[in-house]
Coordinates of C-alpha atoms in Angstrom, one line a residue:
X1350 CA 0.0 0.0 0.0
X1351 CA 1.6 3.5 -1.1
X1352 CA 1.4 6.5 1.7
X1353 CA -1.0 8.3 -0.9
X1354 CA -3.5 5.5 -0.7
X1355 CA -6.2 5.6 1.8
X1356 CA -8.5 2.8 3.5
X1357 CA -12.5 2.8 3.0
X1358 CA -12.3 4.1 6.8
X1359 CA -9.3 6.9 6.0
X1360 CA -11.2 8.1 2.8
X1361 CA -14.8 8.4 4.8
X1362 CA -13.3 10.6 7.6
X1363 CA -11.2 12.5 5.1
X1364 CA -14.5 12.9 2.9
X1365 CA -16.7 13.7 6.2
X1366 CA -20.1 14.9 5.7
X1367 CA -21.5 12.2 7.4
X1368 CA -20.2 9.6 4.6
X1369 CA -19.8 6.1 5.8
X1370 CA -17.8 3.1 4.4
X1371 CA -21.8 1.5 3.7
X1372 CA -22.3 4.8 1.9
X1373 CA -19.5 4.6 -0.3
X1374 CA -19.7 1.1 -1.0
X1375 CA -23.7 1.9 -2.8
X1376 CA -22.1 4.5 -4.8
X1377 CA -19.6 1.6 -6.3
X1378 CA -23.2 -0.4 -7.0
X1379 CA -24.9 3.3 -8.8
X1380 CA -21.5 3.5 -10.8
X1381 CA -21.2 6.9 -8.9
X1382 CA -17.7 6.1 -7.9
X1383 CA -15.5 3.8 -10.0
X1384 CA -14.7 0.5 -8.2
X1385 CA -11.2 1.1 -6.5
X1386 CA -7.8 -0.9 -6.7
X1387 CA -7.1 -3.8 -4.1
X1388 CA -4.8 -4.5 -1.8
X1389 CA -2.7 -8.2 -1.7
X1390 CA -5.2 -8.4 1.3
X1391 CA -7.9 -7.5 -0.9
X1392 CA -8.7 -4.0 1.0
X1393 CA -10.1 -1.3 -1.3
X1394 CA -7.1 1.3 -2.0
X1395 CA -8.3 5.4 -2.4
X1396 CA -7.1 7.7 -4.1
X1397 CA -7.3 11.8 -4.1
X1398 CA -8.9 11.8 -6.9
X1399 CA -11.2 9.3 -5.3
X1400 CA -11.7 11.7 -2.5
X1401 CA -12.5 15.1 -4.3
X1402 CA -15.1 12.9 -6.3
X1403 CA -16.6 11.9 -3.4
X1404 CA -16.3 15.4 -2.1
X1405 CA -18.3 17.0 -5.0
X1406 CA -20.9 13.7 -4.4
X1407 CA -21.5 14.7 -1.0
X1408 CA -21.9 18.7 -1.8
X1409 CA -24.5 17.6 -4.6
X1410 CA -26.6 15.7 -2.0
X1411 CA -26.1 18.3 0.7
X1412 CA -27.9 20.6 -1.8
X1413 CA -30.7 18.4 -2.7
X1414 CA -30.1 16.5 -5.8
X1415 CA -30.7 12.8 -5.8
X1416 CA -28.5 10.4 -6.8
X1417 CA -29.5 9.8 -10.0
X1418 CA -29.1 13.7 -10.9
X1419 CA -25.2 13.3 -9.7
X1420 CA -24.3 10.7 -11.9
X1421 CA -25.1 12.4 -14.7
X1422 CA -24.1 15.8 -13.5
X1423 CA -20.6 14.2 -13.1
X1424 CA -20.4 12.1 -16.1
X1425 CA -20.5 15.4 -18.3
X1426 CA -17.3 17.3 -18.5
X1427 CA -17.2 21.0 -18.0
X1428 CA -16.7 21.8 -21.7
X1429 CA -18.5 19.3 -23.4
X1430 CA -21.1 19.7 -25.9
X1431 CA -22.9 16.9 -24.2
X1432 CA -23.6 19.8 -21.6
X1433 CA -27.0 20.9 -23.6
X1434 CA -28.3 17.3 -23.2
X1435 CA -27.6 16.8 -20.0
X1436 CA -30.1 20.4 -19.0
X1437 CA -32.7 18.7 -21.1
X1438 CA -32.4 15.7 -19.0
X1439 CA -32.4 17.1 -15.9
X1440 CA -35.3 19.2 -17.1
X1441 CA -37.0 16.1 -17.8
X1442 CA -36.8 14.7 -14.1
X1443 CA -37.2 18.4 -12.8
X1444 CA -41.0 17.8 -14.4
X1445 CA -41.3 14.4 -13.0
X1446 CA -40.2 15.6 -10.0
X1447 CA -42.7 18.4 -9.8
X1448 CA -45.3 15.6 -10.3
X1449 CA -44.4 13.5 -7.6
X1450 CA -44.6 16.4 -5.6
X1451 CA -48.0 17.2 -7.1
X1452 CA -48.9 13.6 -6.2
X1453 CA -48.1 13.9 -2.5
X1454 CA -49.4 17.5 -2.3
X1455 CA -52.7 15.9 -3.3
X1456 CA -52.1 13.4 -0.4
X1457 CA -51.2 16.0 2.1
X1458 CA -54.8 18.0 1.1
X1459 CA -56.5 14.8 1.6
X1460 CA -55.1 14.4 5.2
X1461 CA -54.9 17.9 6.3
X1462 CA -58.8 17.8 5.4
X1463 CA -58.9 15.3 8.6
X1464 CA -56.3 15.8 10.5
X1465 CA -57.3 19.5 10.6
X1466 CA -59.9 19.3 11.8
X1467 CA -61.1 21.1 15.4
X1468 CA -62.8 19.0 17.8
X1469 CA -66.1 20.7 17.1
X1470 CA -66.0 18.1 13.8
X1471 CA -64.4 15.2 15.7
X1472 CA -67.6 13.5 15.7
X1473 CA -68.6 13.8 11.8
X1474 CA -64.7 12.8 11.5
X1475 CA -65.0 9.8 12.9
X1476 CA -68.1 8.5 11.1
X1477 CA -66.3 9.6 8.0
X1478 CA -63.0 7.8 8.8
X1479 CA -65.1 4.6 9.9
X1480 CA -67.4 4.5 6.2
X1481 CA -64.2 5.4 4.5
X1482 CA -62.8 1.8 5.8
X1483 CA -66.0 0.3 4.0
X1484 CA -66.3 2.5 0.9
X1485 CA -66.7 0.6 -2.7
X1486 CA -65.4 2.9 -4.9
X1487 CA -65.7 0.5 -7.7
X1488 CA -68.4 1.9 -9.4
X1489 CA -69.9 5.1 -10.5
X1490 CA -72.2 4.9 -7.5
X1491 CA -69.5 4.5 -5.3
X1492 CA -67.2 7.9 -6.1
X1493 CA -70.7 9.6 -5.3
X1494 CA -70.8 8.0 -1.7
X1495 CA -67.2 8.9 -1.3
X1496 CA -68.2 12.8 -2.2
X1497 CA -71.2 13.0 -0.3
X1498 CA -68.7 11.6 2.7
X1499 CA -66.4 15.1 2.4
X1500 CA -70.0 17.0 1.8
X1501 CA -70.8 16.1 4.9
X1502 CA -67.9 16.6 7.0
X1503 CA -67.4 20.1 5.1
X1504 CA -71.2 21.0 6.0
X1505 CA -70.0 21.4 9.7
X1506 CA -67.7 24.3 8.8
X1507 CA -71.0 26.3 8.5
X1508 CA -71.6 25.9 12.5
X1509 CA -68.2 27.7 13.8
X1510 CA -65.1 29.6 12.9
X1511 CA -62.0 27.6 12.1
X1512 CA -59.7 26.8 14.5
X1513 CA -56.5 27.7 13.2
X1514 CA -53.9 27.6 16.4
X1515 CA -56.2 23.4 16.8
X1516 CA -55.0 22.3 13.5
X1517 CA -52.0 23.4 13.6
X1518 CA -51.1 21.7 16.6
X1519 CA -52.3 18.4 14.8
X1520 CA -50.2 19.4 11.5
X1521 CA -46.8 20.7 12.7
X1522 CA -44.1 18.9 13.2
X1523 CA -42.6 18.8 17.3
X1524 CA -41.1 22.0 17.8
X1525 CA -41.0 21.4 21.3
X1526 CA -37.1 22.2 21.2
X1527 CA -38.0 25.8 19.6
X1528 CA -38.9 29.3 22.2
X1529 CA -42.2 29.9 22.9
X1530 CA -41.6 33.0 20.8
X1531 CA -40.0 31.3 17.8
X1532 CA -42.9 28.3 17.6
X1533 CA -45.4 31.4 17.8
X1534 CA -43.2 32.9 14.6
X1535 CA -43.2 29.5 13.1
X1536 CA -46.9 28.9 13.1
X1537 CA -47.8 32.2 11.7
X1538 CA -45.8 31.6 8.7
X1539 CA -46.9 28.7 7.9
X1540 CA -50.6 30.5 8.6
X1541 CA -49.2 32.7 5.9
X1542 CA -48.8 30.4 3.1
X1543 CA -50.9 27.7 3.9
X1544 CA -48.0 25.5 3.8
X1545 CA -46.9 23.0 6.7
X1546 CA -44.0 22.1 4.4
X1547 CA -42.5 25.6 5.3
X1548 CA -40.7 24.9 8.4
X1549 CA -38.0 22.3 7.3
X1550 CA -37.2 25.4 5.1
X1551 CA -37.2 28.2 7.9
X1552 CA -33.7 29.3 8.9
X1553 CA -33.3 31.4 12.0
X1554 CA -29.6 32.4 13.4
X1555 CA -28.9 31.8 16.6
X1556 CA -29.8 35.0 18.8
X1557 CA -31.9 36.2 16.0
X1558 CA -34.6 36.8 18.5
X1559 CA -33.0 38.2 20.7
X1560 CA -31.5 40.7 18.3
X1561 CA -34.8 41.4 17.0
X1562 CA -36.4 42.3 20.3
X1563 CA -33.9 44.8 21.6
X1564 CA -33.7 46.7 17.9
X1565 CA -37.7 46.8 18.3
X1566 CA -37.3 48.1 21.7
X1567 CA -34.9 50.5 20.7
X1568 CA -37.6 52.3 18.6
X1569 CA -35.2 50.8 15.6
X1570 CA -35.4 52.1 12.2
X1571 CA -37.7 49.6 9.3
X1572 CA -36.0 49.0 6.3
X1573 CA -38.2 47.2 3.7
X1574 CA -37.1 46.7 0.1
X1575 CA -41.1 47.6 -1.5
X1576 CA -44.4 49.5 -0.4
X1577 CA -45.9 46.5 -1.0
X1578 CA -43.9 45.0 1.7
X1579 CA -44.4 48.1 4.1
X1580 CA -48.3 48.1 3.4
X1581 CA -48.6 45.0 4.9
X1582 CA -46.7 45.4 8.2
X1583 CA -48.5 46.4 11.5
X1584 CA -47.9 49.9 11.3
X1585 CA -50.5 50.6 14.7
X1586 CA -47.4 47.9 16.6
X1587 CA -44.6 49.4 15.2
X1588 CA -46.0 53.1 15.9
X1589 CA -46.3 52.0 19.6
X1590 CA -42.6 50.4 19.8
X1591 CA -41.6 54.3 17.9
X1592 CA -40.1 52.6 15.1
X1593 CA -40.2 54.1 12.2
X1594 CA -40.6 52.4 8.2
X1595 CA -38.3 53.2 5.3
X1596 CA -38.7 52.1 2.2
X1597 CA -36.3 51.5 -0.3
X1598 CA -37.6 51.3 -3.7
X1599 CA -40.6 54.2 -3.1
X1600 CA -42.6 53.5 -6.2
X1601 CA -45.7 52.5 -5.5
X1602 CA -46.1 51.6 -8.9
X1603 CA -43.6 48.8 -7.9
X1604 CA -45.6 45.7 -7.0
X1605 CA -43.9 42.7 -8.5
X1606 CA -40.5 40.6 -7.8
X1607 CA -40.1 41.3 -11.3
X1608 CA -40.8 44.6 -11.5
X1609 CA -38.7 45.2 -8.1
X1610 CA -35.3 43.5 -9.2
X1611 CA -35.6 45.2 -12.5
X1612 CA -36.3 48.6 -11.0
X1613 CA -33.4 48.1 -8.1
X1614 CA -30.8 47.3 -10.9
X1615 CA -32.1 50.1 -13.3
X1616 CA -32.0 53.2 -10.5
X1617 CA -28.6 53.9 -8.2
X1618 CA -30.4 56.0 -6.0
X1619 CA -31.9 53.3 -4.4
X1620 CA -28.8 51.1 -4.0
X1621 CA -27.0 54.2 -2.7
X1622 CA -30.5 54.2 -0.7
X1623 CA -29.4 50.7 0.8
X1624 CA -25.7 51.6 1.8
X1625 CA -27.4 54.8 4.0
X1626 CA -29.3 52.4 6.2
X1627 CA -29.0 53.6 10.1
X1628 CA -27.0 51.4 12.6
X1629 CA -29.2 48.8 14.1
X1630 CA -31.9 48.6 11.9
X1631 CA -34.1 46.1 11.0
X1632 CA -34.1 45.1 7.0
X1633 CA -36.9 42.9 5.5
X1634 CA -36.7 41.9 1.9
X1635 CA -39.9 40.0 0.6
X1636 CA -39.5 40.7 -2.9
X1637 CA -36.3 41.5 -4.8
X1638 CA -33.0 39.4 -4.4
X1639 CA -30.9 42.2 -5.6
X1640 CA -31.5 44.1 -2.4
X1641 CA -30.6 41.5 -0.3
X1642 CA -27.5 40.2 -2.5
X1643 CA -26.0 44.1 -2.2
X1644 CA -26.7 44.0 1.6
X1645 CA -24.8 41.4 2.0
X1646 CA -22.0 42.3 0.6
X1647 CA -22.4 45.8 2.3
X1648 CA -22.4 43.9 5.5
X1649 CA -19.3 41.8 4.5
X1650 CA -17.6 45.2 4.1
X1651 CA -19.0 46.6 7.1
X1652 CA -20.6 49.7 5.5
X1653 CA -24.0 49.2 6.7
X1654 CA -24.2 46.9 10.1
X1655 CA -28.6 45.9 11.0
X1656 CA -29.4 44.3 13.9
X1657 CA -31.3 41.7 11.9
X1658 CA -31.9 40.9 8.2
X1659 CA -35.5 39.1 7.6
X1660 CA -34.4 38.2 3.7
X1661 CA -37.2 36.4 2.0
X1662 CA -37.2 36.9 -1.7
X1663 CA -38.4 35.5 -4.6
X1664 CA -36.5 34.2 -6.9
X1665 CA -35.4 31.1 -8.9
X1666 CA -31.3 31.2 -9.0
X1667 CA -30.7 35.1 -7.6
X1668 CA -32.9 34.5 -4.3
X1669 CA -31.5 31.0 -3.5
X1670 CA -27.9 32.5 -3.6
X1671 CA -28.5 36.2 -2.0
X1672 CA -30.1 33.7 1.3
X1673 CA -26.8 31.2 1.1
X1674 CA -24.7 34.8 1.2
X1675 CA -26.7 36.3 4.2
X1676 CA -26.6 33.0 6.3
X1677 CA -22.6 33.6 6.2
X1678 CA -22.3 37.2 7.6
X1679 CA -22.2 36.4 10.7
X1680 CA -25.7 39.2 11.8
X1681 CA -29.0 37.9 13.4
X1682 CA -31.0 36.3 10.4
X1683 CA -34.3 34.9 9.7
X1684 CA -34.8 33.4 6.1
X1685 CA -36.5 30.9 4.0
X1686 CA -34.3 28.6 2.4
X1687 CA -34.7 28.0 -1.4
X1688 CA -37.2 30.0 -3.8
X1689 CA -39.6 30.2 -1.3
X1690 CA -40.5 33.5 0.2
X1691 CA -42.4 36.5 -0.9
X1692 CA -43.7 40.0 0.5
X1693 CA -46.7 38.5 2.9
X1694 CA -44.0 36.1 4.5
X1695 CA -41.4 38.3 5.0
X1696 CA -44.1 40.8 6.5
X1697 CA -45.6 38.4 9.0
X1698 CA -42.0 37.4 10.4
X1699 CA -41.7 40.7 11.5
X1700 CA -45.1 41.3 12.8
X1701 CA -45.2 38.1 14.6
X1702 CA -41.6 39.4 16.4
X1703 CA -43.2 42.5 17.5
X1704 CA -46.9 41.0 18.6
X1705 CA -44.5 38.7 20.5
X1706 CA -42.4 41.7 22.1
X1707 CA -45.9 43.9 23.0
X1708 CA -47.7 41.0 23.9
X1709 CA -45.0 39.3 26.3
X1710 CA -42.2 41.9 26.7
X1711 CA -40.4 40.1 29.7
X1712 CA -40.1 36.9 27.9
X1713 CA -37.0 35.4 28.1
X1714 CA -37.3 31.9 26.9
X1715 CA -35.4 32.7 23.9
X1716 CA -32.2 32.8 25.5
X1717 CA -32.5 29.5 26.3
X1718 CA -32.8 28.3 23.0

C-alpha cells in the first residue's frame, strides 16, 4: 500500500459529511464512484482523486439533488457539448419531480382535510374515517358516496369559525425544542402560506430573536425593500414600539419581484439608498433578491451593520444565492431557504416578532434556545 493510498475508513473521515464506508460502497453499486484498486489483502485502496469525487458527491446531496441527478451531473465534463443534453435531461426529471410532488401535495390536502380538523368536527370525523374503511369505490355509484362523505364533514364548517392555532397543533411537526416565541413565529408563517411544508425550510440564526427584540425596543429604524412589503406590516405595533418604516424602492407603482429586481438594478439611487441604512436597523426583503445580495455584501464590508436581516425573496437562482450569502455574515437572520418567500411572509415574520415583544415583553425563553 503506497502513503498516498487511503482505507475505506481513511477516505470516509477525510471525505466527512457524514459519509460512511456502507455509503461509499452503494455508490460503487450506482456506478457513482468507480470501483477502487485492491490490496494483496484485498482491502479497497483510495485515491485523491477518489476523494475530491466523493467530495463534489456529497456537496450535490447536501444541496438536494438525488443520486440519479449526480451521476449524470458528473459524467459530463465542464466543456462538453454533451452539456445541452444533460439540461434537457435534468429538465426532464425536474418535471417528473414536480409531479411526484403534485402527487403527495394531493395526499397531504387529503389528510390535512382530517387531520385539521377542530374538535367541534371530531364526531362527523369519525363516522367519515369509519365509512371510509368500508367504501366501494368500484363503481360510479360508489365515487358519489365517497363525495357526499367530504360533503358532509365540510357542512360542519357552516356551525363555527375555524380553528387555526387546533389544526396546527395536529399538523406541525414537534417544535418542542423551539422558544415559545419562535414556535409562535413559526406557526404564523406557515398560517401565511398555507403551507406545513414551510418549516424544514425556515432558517433562524442563533440570537436572532433576541436581536430582533432589543432593535424593536430601541424604537429601531424599518428598512423594507417595497411598499408593497411596508403596506402589509402592522404599522398601529410598530408606531407604539416608535419605530419608524423606510422604504427603499418608493414606487408604489412597484408591485412585483419582477418589477422590483428590475427597478433596483435600473435606478442607483436606491442602491445608494441601501448603503445609508441607520445602525441597528431592522431590514426585511420579501421581494427582490438584488436588495438583499448588495446587503450582503455591504455587510461583509462593514458599511451598513442591522441588527437583523428578515431576507425572504423570490427568486429562482438570484434568491436562493442572495439567502446562502446572508446566512454567512455572521448578523442575526431569519430566512426561507430556497425559492420560497415572498412579501406576505417576510411581512408576517416581522409582525409576529413584535406582537411577541408587546404581547410578552419580559419573555426570556429565547435565550435559552
Amino acid at each position: 500500500m503506497k502513503s498516498s493510498e487511503l482505507t475505506i475508513k481513511q477516505l470516509t473521515h477525510l471525505v466527512g459529511g457524514g459519509l460512511t464506508p456502507r455509503m461509499v460502497r452503494h455508490y460503487h453499486q450506482l456506478g457513482l464512484l468507480p470501483q477502487p484498486v485492491r490490496s494483496p489483502s484485498n482491502y479497497r485502496l483510495y485515491t485523491k482523486k477518489d476523494v475530491l469525487r466523493l467530495q463534489r458527491i456529497v456537496a450535490l446531496k447536501q444541496q438536494g439533488f438525488q443520486l440519479n441527478h449526480i451521476r449524470q451531473i458528473l459524467q459530463v465534463e465542464p466543456e462538453a457539448d454533451t452539456t445541452v443534453n444533460l439540461m434537457g435531461q435534468l429538465q426532464q426529471q425536474y418535471r417528473a419531480v414536480m409531479q411526484q410532488i403534485s402527487q403527495l401535495r394531493q395526499t397531504a390536502s387529503a389528510l390535512e382535510g382530517l387531520l385539521g380538523r377542530d374538535r367541534h368536527c371530531q364526531i362527523i370525523q369519525a363516522e367519515v374515517l369509519a365509512q371510509l374503511k368500508l367504501l366501494d369505490v368500484e363503481t360510479q355509484a360508489g365515487l358519489g358516496g365517497l363525495e357526499n362523505l367530504w360533503s358532509g364533514l365540510d357542512a360542519e364548517i357552516h356551525t363555527h369559525s375555524e380553528a387555526f392555532t387546533e389544526s396546527l397543533q395536529r399538523l406541525l411537526p414537534d417544535l418542542s425544542n423551539r422558544s415559545e416565541i419562535e414556535q409562535h413565529l413559526i406557526s404564523q408563517l406557515v398560517l401565511a402560506c398555507g403551507d406545513v411544508s414551510l418549516v424544514s425550510f425556515i432558517k433562524l440564526s442563533q440570537g436572532a430573536i433576541a436581536a430582533s427584540r432589543e432593535a424593536l425596543s430601541s424604537s429601531c429604524q424599518i428598512v423594507v425593500d417595497t411598499q408593497t412589503v411596508a403596506a402589509a406590516l402592522d404599522q398601529t405595533r410598530l408606531l407604539h414600539l416608535g419605530c419608524q418604516i423606510e422604504t427603499l424602492i418608493d414606487n408604489p407603482h412597484i408591485t412585483t419581484a419582477t418589477e422590483a429586481e428590475l427597478a433596483f438594478w435600473q435606478h442607483r439611487e436606491w442602491q445608494e439608498k441601501l448603503q445609508q441604512v441607520s445602525q441597528g436597523c431592522v431590514l426585511v426583503v420579501g421581494y427582490a433578491p438584488s436588495v438583499l445580495l448588495e446587503a450582503s455584501i455591504a455587510i461583509a464590508n462593514q458599511k451598513i451593520q442591522p441588527a437583523l436581516v428578515i431576507g425572504m425573496p423570490i427568486g429562482f437562482s438570484h434568491a436562493p444565492a442572495a439567502k446562502r450569502q446572508l446566512m454567512q455574515q455572521g448578523i442575526p437572520y431569519i430566512t426561507v431557504e430556497g425559492t420560497l418567500g415572498g412579501g406576505a411572509l417576510a411581512a408576517t415574520a416581522l409582525n409576529a416578532l413584535v406582537e411577541s415583544l408587546i404581547d410578552k415583553p419580559d419573555c426570556h425563553c429565547y435565550h435559552f434556545m
